[in-house]
Protein backbone atom coordinates (compact mmCIF):
# COMPACT_ATOMS: atom_id res chain seq x y z
CA MET A 1 18.11 12.51 -16.45
CA GLY A 2 16.21 15.78 -16.34
CA ARG A 3 14.03 13.90 -19.21
CA TYR A 4 13.38 11.41 -18.03
CA ILE A 5 11.93 13.23 -14.54
CA LEU A 6 9.31 15.49 -16.57
CA LYS A 7 8.27 12.22 -18.38
CA ARG A 8 7.82 10.66 -14.98
CA LEU A 9 6.37 13.23 -13.35
CA ALA A 10 3.59 13.83 -16.45
CA ILE A 11 2.84 10.09 -16.35
CA SER A 12 2.28 10.41 -12.77
CA VAL A 13 -0.33 13.67 -13.08
CA VAL A 14 -2.33 12.52 -15.88
CA THR A 15 -2.89 9.01 -13.44
CA VAL A 16 -4.02 10.77 -10.88
CA TRP A 17 -6.73 12.91 -12.92
CA LEU A 18 -7.25 9.46 -14.18
CA ILE A 19 -8.36 8.02 -10.81
CA ALA A 20 -10.56 11.26 -10.02
CA THR A 21 -12.34 11.51 -12.84
CA CYS A 22 -13.37 7.38 -13.33
CA SER A 23 -13.73 7.90 -9.34
CA PHE A 24 -16.05 10.20 -9.58
CA PHE A 25 -18.33 8.75 -12.48
CA LEU A 26 -17.99 5.47 -11.25
CA LEU A 27 -19.25 6.37 -7.71
CA HIS A 28 -21.98 8.59 -9.32
CA ALA A 29 -23.33 6.09 -11.32
CA LEU A 30 -24.12 3.56 -8.30
CA PRO A 31 -28.06 3.61 -7.53
CA GLY A 32 -29.37 5.43 -4.22
CA ASN A 33 -28.08 8.36 -2.36
CA PRO A 34 -26.38 9.07 0.30
CA PHE A 35 -29.18 10.01 2.73
CA ALA A 36 -31.30 7.15 1.78
CA SER A 37 -30.27 5.18 4.80
CA THR A 38 -29.58 7.22 7.29
CA GLN A 39 -33.35 7.27 8.59
CA VAL A 40 -36.45 6.94 6.90
CA LEU A 41 -36.83 11.17 6.29
CA PRO A 42 -39.56 12.74 4.82
CA ALA A 43 -38.47 13.98 0.82
CA ASP A 44 -38.18 17.45 1.60
CA VAL A 45 -35.64 16.98 4.22
CA ILE A 46 -33.76 15.07 1.24
CA GLU A 47 -33.96 17.63 -1.14
CA GLN A 48 -32.69 20.14 1.38
CA LEU A 49 -29.65 18.34 2.43
CA MET A 50 -29.01 17.35 -1.62
CA LYS A 51 -29.34 21.08 -2.38
CA TYR A 52 -26.87 22.20 0.69
CA TYR A 53 -24.07 19.81 -0.50
CA GLY A 54 -24.67 20.34 -4.10
CA LEU A 55 -25.91 16.75 -5.40
CA ASP A 56 -28.71 18.73 -7.16
CA GLN A 57 -26.43 20.46 -9.31
CA PRO A 58 -25.93 18.62 -13.22
CA LEU A 59 -23.09 16.35 -12.80
CA TRP A 60 -20.81 17.77 -14.61
CA ASP A 61 -21.22 20.81 -12.70
CA GLN A 62 -20.43 18.86 -9.38
CA TYR A 63 -17.25 16.87 -11.57
CA LEU A 64 -16.00 20.94 -12.71
CA LYS A 65 -16.59 21.92 -8.46
CA PHE A 66 -14.55 18.47 -7.15
CA MET A 67 -11.55 18.74 -9.36
CA GLU A 68 -11.40 23.02 -8.45
CA ASN A 69 -11.92 22.14 -5.19
CA LEU A 70 -9.01 18.32 -5.51
CA LEU A 71 -6.47 21.41 -7.18
CA HIS A 72 -6.51 23.56 -3.82
CA GLY A 73 -6.20 20.27 -1.70
CA ASP A 74 -10.06 19.94 -0.27
CA PHE A 75 -11.79 16.39 -0.55
CA GLY A 76 -14.87 18.59 1.36
CA TYR A 77 -17.27 17.17 3.87
CA SER A 78 -18.24 14.10 5.23
CA LEU A 79 -21.77 13.37 4.14
CA LYS A 80 -21.92 11.31 6.85
CA TYR A 81 -20.01 12.92 9.32
CA ALA A 82 -21.40 16.34 10.24
CA GLY A 83 -19.47 18.90 10.32
CA GLN A 84 -16.15 16.69 9.73
CA SER A 85 -13.74 17.04 6.61
CA VAL A 86 -12.62 14.65 4.79
CA ASN A 87 -8.61 16.59 5.27
CA GLY A 88 -9.51 16.13 8.91
CA ILE A 89 -10.41 12.54 9.18
CA ILE A 90 -7.60 12.03 7.25
CA MET A 91 -4.51 13.39 9.30
CA SER A 92 -6.60 12.16 12.40
CA THR A 93 -6.72 8.32 11.53
CA PHE A 94 -3.49 8.08 8.42
CA PRO A 95 -0.68 8.56 10.81
CA VAL A 96 -1.90 4.83 12.61
CA SER A 97 -2.42 3.67 9.85
CA ALA A 98 0.62 4.83 8.34
CA GLN A 99 2.86 3.50 11.46
CA LEU A 100 1.36 -0.03 11.74
CA GLY A 101 2.18 0.03 7.99
CA LEU A 102 5.38 0.88 7.80
CA GLN A 103 6.43 -1.12 10.97
CA ALA A 104 5.69 -4.14 9.15
CA TYR A 105 7.28 -2.44 5.95
CA PHE A 106 10.66 -2.13 7.63
CA LEU A 107 10.64 -5.85 9.55
CA SER A 108 9.69 -7.39 5.55
CA LEU A 109 12.24 -5.64 3.87
CA PRO A 110 15.83 -6.79 5.81
CA LEU A 111 13.90 -10.16 6.73
CA GLY A 112 13.10 -11.29 3.22
CA VAL A 113 15.86 -10.16 1.70
CA LEU A 114 18.22 -11.63 4.03
CA PHE A 115 15.45 -15.55 4.06
CA GLY A 116 16.05 -15.03 -0.14
CA ILE A 117 19.56 -15.01 0.38
CA ILE A 118 20.06 -17.63 2.83
CA ALA A 119 17.14 -19.72 0.33
CA ALA A 120 19.73 -19.66 -2.53
CA ARG A 121 22.61 -20.09 -1.07
CA ARG A 122 21.46 -23.07 0.08
CA ARG A 123 20.02 -24.50 -3.07
CA GLY A 124 18.51 -28.10 -2.83
CA LYS A 125 19.16 -28.58 1.36
CA ALA A 126 16.83 -28.26 4.69
CA VAL A 127 17.15 -24.56 4.69
CA ASP A 128 16.03 -24.33 0.83
CA TYR A 129 12.92 -26.48 1.37
CA ALA A 130 11.86 -24.90 4.57
CA LEU A 131 12.17 -21.12 3.46
CA VAL A 132 10.90 -22.21 0.38
CA GLY A 133 7.71 -24.03 2.31
CA PHE A 134 7.41 -21.27 4.44
CA SER A 135 6.60 -18.07 1.38
CA VAL A 136 4.34 -20.45 -0.06
CA LEU A 137 2.25 -20.44 3.01
CA GLY A 138 2.59 -16.97 3.95
CA VAL A 139 1.31 -15.93 0.28
CA SER A 140 -1.11 -18.19 0.64
CA VAL A 141 -2.97 -18.28 4.32
CA PRO A 142 -5.45 -15.43 4.30
CA VAL A 143 -4.24 -12.93 6.31
CA PHE A 144 -7.61 -12.81 8.99
CA ILE A 145 -6.46 -16.39 9.32
CA VAL A 146 -3.13 -15.99 10.00
CA ALA A 147 -4.75 -13.04 12.59
CA SER A 148 -6.73 -14.90 14.51
CA LEU A 149 -4.27 -17.09 14.71
CA PHE A 150 -1.80 -15.23 16.36
CA GLN A 151 -4.63 -13.80 19.20
CA TYR A 152 -5.32 -16.81 19.78
CA VAL A 153 -1.65 -18.62 20.34
CA PHE A 154 0.02 -15.48 21.48
CA ALA A 155 -2.67 -13.32 22.86
CA VAL A 156 -4.83 -15.82 24.60
CA LYS A 157 -3.11 -19.16 25.22
CA LEU A 158 0.27 -17.53 26.35
CA GLY A 159 -0.96 -14.24 27.19
CA TRP A 160 2.08 -12.26 25.96
CA LEU A 161 0.27 -9.92 23.64
CA PRO A 162 -2.72 -7.40 23.53
CA VAL A 163 -5.28 -9.42 21.84
CA ALA A 164 -6.28 -5.82 20.63
CA GLN A 165 -6.26 -2.06 20.47
CA TRP A 166 -4.30 0.48 19.41
CA LYS A 167 -2.38 1.83 23.02
CA SER A 168 0.89 0.94 23.38
CA PHE A 169 3.73 -0.85 21.66
CA SER A 170 2.84 -3.90 22.56
CA HIS A 171 -0.35 -3.80 20.82
CA THR A 172 1.29 -3.14 17.55
CA VAL A 173 3.34 -6.41 17.63
CA LEU A 174 0.73 -8.83 16.67
CA PRO A 175 -1.00 -6.70 13.71
CA THR A 176 2.56 -5.60 12.66
CA LEU A 177 3.68 -9.32 12.62
CA THR A 178 0.07 -10.29 10.68
CA LEU A 179 0.42 -7.51 7.99
CA ALA A 180 4.20 -8.34 7.71
CA LEU A 181 3.94 -12.34 7.19
CA GLY A 182 2.83 -12.47 3.74
CA SER A 183 5.42 -9.18 2.15
CA ILE A 184 8.20 -12.12 4.08
CA ALA A 185 6.98 -14.88 2.09
CA GLY A 186 6.56 -12.73 -1.32
CA ARG A 187 10.38 -11.21 -1.05
CA THR A 188 11.54 -14.49 0.18
CA ARG A 189 10.31 -15.88 -3.18
CA THR A 190 11.58 -12.87 -5.66
CA MET A 191 14.99 -12.88 -3.62
CA ARG A 192 15.86 -16.42 -4.06
CA THR A 193 14.78 -16.15 -7.46
CA LEU A 194 17.03 -13.07 -8.57
CA MET A 195 19.71 -14.54 -6.77
CA LEU A 196 19.43 -18.02 -8.75
CA GLU A 197 19.71 -16.52 -12.33
CA VAL A 198 22.41 -13.86 -10.97
CA THR A 199 24.55 -17.34 -10.05
CA ALA A 200 24.22 -18.06 -13.77
CA GLU A 201 25.56 -15.00 -15.10
CA ASP A 202 28.36 -14.68 -16.56
CA TYR A 203 29.78 -11.76 -14.76
CA VAL A 204 30.02 -13.76 -12.12
CA LYS A 205 31.69 -17.04 -13.57
CA THR A 206 34.93 -14.72 -13.91
CA ALA A 207 34.81 -13.45 -10.56
CA LYS A 208 35.06 -16.79 -9.13
CA ALA A 209 37.49 -17.81 -12.56
CA LYS A 210 39.68 -14.25 -10.97
CA GLY A 211 39.81 -16.21 -7.78
CA LEU A 212 37.54 -13.71 -5.69
CA SER A 213 36.20 -15.37 -2.47
CA SER A 214 32.59 -16.14 -1.85
CA ALA A 215 31.56 -13.54 0.22
CA LYS A 216 33.50 -10.82 -1.84
CA ILE A 217 31.06 -12.44 -4.95
CA VAL A 218 27.54 -12.79 -2.87
CA TRP A 219 28.58 -9.02 -1.50
CA SER A 220 29.95 -7.16 -4.49
CA HIS A 221 28.14 -9.26 -7.57
CA GLN A 222 25.13 -11.40 -6.42
CA ILE A 223 23.26 -9.53 -4.28
CA ARG A 224 23.84 -6.11 -5.16
CA ASN A 225 22.56 -7.04 -8.76
CA ALA A 226 19.56 -9.13 -7.74
CA ILE A 227 18.16 -6.36 -5.53
CA ILE A 228 17.74 -3.90 -8.97
CA PRO A 229 15.57 -5.62 -10.59
CA MET A 230 13.30 -5.24 -6.61
CA ILE A 231 13.29 -1.18 -6.75
CA PRO A 232 10.43 -0.71 -8.59
CA ASN A 233 8.35 -3.40 -6.76
CA LEU A 234 9.06 -1.68 -3.68
CA GLY A 235 6.64 1.34 -4.38
CA MET A 236 3.84 -0.87 -4.80
CA GLU A 237 4.41 -2.99 -1.70
CA ILE A 238 4.47 -0.13 0.59
CA VAL A 239 0.76 0.67 -0.77
CA GLY A 240 0.05 -2.78 -0.42
CA ILE A 241 1.07 -3.21 2.72
CA LEU A 242 -1.29 0.02 3.81
CA MET A 243 -4.11 -0.99 1.75
CA GLY A 244 -3.87 -4.84 3.71
CA SER A 245 -3.74 -2.77 6.28
CA PHE A 246 -7.98 -2.51 6.20
CA VAL A 247 -8.91 -5.78 7.30
CA VAL A 248 -5.85 -6.11 9.71
CA GLU A 249 -7.17 -3.23 11.35
CA GLN A 250 -10.81 -4.16 11.76
CA ILE A 251 -9.74 -7.59 13.54
CA PHE A 252 -7.46 -5.39 15.92
CA ALA A 253 -9.59 -2.86 16.72
CA ILE A 254 -6.90 -0.41 15.31
CA PRO A 255 -8.80 3.73 14.70
CA GLY A 256 -7.13 4.02 10.98
CA ILE A 257 -8.57 5.14 7.88
CA GLY A 258 -9.44 1.95 7.12
CA ALA A 259 -13.29 1.54 8.96
CA HIS A 260 -13.65 4.72 7.91
CA PHE A 261 -12.98 3.84 4.01
CA VAL A 262 -15.45 0.67 4.14
CA LYS A 263 -18.47 2.62 5.69
CA SER A 264 -17.82 5.07 3.48
CA VAL A 265 -18.52 3.34 0.30
CA THR A 266 -21.00 0.61 1.87
CA SER A 267 -23.15 4.17 2.78
CA LEU A 268 -22.35 6.16 -0.35
CA ASP A 269 -20.58 8.59 1.18
CA TYR A 270 -19.40 10.42 -1.93
CA THR A 271 -17.03 12.91 -0.53
CA MET A 272 -15.26 10.85 1.86
CA THR A 273 -15.27 7.62 -0.29
CA LEU A 274 -13.81 10.08 -3.79
CA GLY A 275 -11.38 11.58 -0.98
CA LEU A 276 -9.73 8.54 0.29
CA THR A 277 -9.71 7.27 -3.50
CA VAL A 278 -8.18 10.17 -4.47
CA PHE A 279 -5.26 10.23 -1.80
CA PHE A 280 -4.88 6.79 -1.59
CA GLY A 281 -4.64 7.38 -5.75
CA ILE A 282 -1.96 10.04 -4.74
CA PHE A 283 -0.02 8.20 -2.39
CA VAL A 284 0.44 4.71 -4.75
CA VAL A 285 1.46 7.21 -7.78
CA GLY A 286 4.15 9.41 -5.62
CA ALA A 287 5.64 6.23 -4.14
CA ASN A 288 5.48 4.95 -7.78
CA PHE A 289 7.34 7.88 -8.76
CA ILE A 290 9.90 7.56 -6.25
CA PHE A 291 10.73 4.59 -6.82
CA ASP A 292 11.29 4.75 -10.09
CA LEU A 293 13.52 7.74 -9.55
CA VAL A 294 15.29 4.97 -7.52
CA TYR A 295 15.62 2.68 -10.30
CA GLY A 296 17.02 5.85 -12.83
CA LEU A 297 19.94 6.36 -10.38
CA VAL A 298 20.55 2.86 -9.31
CA ASP A 299 20.45 1.53 -13.15
CA PRO A 300 21.32 4.21 -15.91
CA ARG A 301 20.25 2.26 -18.31
CA ILE A 302 16.63 2.61 -17.28
CA ARG A 303 16.81 6.56 -18.16
CA VAL A 304 17.97 5.67 -21.61
CA VAL A 305 15.20 2.62 -22.75
CA LYS A 306 12.15 4.69 -20.67
């Protein structure tokens, strides 16, 4: 197990380094500079700003400085928000995005698994067709259409919930449902497929031949073995929900990290874009690392193969 952990850890560290390096050089390859679109500034002022932020240095020197700061956990200061550090912006906005993403995740996880089990157990019946249709629509319909529909029905027409903003728990309901819908649909389809595959396995047939009860077979043999292949994807699903919240945050006027990420890219705010990219890269790699370890603990065969 120790060798497996060290191998996954080494891969994670190299992946983060590649994300940081590629992001740095690709971003600096874009035409223009961060101050060109701010206002019509004199050339000497732009030159002083470039010098102040170290952007006049050779690209390799900038890269080494960036990596040195990154090793100390310092993402630098934003070029567009005067006096604000990228770390400070992350600390003030990411908790909002994380709350939204985690609420959607913990809603979608049990519902998706439950719907998938029900669909598999009722294969070929009306419930199965209904859940399969729901999963197809949930995956196919864009999130901004779902958000607009929820706002119109539950906020404008019925008046049950606020249209937007982030002030109380009631304000989180619509964005959470919007973000969770696609994940519920995808997990329903996946769980249904895995349940049907497990049903055809020899150990399930053997359990039936031994006379075990239907509930015992479903829980001890089908559900437990169907969930195991889903574990590696759980990390990416968490990240997918958090990244998907960027659009939802814009629609529901949520003060999360998404708006800063989008604005930093369009305004060539190098430090902000790099900081947020690396931050999310670490988040993605960390989530995958954790769920790889869980997968290795649940299924010992993985530790041997990988």
